[in-house]
PDB file of C-alpha atoms and ligand atoms in Angstrom:
ATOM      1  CA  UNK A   3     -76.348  54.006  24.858  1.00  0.00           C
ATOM      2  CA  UNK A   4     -75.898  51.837  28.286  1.00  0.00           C
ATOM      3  CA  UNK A   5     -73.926  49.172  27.187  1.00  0.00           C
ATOM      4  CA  UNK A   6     -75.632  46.258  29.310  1.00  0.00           C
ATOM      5  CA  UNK A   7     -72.676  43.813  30.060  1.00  0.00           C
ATOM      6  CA  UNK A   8     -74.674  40.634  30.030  1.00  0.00           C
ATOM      7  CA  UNK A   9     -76.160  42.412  26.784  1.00  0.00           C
ATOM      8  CA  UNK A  10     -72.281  42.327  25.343  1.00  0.00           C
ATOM      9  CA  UNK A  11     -71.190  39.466  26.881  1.00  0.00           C
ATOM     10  CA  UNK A  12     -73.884  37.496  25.120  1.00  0.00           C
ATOM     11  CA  UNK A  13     -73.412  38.836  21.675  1.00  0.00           C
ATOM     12  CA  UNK A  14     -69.886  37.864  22.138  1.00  0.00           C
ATOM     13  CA  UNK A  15     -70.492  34.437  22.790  1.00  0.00           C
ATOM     14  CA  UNK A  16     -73.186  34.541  19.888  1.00  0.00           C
ATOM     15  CA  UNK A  17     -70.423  35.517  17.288  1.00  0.00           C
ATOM     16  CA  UNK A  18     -68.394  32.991  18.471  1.00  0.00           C
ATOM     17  CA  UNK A  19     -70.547  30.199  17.896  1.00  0.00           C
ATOM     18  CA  UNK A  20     -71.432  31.807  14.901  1.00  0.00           C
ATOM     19  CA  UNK A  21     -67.927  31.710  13.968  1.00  0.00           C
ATOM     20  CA  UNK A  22     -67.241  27.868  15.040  1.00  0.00           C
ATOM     21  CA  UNK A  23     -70.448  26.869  13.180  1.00  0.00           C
ATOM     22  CA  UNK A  24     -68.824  28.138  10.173  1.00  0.00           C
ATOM     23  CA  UNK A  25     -65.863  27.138  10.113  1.00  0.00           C
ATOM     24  CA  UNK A  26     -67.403  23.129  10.913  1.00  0.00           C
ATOM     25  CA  UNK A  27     -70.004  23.498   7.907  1.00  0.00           C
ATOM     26  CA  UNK A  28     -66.919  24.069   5.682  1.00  0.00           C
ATOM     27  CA  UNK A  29     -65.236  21.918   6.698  1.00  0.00           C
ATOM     28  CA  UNK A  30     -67.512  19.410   6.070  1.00  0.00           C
ATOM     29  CA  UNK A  31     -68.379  20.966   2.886  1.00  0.00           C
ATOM     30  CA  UNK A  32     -64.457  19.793   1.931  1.00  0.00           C
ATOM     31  CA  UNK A  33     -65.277  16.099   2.653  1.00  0.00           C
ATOM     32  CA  UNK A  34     -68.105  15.316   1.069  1.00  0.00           C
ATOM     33  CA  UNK A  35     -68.702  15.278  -2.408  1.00  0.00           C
ATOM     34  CA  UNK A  36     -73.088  15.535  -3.540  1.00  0.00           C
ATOM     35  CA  UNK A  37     -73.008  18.816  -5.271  1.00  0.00           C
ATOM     36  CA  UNK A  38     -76.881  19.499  -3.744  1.00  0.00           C
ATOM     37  CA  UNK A  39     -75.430  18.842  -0.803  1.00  0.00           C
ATOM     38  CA  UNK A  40     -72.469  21.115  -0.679  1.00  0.00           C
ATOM     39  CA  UNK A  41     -74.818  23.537  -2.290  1.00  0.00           C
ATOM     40  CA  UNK A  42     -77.448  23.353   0.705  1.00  0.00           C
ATOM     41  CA  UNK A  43     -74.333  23.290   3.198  1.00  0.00           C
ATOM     42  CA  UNK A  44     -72.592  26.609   1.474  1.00  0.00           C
ATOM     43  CA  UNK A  45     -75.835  28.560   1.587  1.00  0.00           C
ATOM     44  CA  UNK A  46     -76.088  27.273   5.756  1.00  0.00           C
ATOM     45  CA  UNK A  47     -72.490  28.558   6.037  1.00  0.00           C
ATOM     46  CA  UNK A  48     -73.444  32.249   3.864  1.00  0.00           C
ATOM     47  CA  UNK A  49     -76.196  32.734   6.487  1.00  0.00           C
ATOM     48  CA  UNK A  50     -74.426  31.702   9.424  1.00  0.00           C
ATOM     49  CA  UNK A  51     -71.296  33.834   8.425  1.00  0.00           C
ATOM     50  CA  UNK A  52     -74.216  36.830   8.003  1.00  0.00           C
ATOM     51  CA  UNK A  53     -75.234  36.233  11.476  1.00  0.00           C
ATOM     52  CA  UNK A  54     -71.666  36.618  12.989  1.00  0.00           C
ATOM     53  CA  UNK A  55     -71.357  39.693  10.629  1.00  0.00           C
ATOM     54  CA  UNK A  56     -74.871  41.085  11.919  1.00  0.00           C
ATOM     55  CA  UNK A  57     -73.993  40.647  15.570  1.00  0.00           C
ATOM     56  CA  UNK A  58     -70.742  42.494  15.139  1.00  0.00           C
ATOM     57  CA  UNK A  59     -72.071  45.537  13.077  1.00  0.00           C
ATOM     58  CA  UNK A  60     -74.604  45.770  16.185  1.00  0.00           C
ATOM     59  CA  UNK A  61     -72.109  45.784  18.514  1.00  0.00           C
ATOM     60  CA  UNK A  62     -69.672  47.816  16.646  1.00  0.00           C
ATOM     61  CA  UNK A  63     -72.917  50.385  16.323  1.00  0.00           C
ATOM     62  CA  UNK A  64     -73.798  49.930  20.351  1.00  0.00           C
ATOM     63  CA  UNK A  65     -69.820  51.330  20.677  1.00  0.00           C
ATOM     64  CA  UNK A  66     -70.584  54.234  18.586  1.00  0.00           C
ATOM     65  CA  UNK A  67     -74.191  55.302  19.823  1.00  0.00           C
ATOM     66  CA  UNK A  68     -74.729  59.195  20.854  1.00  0.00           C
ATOM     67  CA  UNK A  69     -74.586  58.606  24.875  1.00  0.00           C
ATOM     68  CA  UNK A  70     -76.684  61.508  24.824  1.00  0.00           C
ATOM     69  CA  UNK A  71     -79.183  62.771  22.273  1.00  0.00           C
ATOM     70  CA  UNK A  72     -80.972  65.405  23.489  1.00  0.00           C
ATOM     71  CA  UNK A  73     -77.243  67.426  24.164  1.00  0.00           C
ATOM     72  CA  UNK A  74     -77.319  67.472  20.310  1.00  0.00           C
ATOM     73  CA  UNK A  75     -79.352  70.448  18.984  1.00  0.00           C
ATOM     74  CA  UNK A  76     -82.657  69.435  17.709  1.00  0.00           C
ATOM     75  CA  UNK A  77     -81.876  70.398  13.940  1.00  0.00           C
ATOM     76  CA  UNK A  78     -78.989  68.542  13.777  1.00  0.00           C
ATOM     77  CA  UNK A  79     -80.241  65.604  15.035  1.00  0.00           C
ATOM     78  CA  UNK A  80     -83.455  65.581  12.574  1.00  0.00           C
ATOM     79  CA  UNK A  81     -81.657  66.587   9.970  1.00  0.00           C
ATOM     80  CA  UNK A  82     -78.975  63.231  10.077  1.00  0.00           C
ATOM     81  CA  UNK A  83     -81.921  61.540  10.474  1.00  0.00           C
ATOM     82  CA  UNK A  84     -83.347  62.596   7.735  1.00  0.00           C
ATOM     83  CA  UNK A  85     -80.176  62.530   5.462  1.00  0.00           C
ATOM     84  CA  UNK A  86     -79.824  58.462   6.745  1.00  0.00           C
ATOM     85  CA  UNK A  87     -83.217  57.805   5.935  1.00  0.00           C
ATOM     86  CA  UNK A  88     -83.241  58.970   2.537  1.00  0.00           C
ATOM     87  CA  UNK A  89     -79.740  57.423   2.196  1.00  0.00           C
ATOM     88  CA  UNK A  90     -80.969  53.915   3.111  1.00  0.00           C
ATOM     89  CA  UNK A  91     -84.349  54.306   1.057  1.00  0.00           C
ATOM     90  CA  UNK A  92     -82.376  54.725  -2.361  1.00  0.00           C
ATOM     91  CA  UNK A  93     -79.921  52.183  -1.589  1.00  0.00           C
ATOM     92  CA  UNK A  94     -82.908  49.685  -0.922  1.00  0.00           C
ATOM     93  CA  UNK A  95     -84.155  51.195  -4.126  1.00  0.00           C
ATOM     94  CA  UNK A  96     -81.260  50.052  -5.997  1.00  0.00           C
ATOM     95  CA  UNK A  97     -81.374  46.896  -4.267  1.00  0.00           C
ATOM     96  CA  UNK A  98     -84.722  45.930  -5.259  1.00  0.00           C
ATOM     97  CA  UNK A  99     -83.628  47.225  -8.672  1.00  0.00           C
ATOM     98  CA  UNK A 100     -80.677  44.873  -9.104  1.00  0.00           C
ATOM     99  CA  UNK A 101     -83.036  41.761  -7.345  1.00  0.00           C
ATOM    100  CA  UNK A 102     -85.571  41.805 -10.299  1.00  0.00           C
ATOM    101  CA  UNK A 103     -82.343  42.025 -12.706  1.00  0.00           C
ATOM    102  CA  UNK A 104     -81.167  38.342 -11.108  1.00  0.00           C
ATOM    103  CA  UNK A 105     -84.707  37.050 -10.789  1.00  0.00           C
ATOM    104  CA  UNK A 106     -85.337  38.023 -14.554  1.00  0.00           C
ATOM    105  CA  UNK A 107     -81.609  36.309 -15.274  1.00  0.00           C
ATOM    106  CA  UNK A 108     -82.782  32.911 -13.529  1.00  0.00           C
ATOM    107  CA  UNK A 109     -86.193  32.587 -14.784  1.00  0.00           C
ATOM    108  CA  UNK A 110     -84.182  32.853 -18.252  1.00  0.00           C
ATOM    109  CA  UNK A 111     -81.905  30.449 -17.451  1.00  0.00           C
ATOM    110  CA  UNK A 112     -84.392  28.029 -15.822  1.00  0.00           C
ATOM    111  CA  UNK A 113     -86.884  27.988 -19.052  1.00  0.00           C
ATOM    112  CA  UNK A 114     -83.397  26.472 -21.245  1.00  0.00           C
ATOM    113  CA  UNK A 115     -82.596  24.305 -18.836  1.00  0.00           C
ATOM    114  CA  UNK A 116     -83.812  20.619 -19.140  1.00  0.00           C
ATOM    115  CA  UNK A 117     -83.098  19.841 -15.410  1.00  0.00           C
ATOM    116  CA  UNK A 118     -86.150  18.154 -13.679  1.00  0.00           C
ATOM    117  CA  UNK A 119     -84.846  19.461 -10.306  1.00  0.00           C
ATOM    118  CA  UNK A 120     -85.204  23.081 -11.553  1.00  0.00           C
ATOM    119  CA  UNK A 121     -88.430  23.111 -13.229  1.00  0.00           C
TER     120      UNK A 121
HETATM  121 FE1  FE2 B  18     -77.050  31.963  13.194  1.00  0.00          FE
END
């Protein structure tokens, strides 16, 4: 792959506001003191960090990228493919698997619970 500079360049600065973002939602998480609140503001910060980490698997995967495909012979090429796609579909699989497992887990703990905000 053609590694666009502006392309990089901007990623780069994404991460790094992804990064500063972070760090000032924790921070603030440390000074105040509504647990909803720090809740909400934790699960801001979880997503933001997964943005940052998004943005530097994709670059980290632009670095890597076959320059040229088509030198590869054609086999080989389906057959990774092939092998990644499978790969991916039973991790999802098991994904999906252990999802259910945690919804199943909170709907339990959410019929004992006598918390209005839950119910
Ligand atoms: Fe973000």
């Amino acid at each position: 792959m053609v590694l666009e500079p502006d392309l990089v360049a901007l990623i780069k600065t994404q991460i790094s506001l992804e990064r500063k973002t972070t760090k000032k939602i924790k921070d603030l998480e440390d000074i105040i003191s509504n647990f909803a609140a720090k809740l909400f503001l934790a699960e801001m910060r979880f997503d933001t960090e997964k943005h940052a980490k998004i943005l530097q698997t994709m670059l980290n995967l632009m670095n890597q990228y076959e320059p040229d495909r088509h030198s590869k012979q054609f086999w080989q090429v389906e057959t990774h493919e092939y092998v990644d796609a499978l790969e991916i579909k039973k991790i999802l699989e098991e994904h999906v698997r252990v999802e259910l497992e945690m919804l199943t887990l909170v709907e339990g703990g959410i019929k004992k619970t006598d918390d209005l905000a839950l119910q």
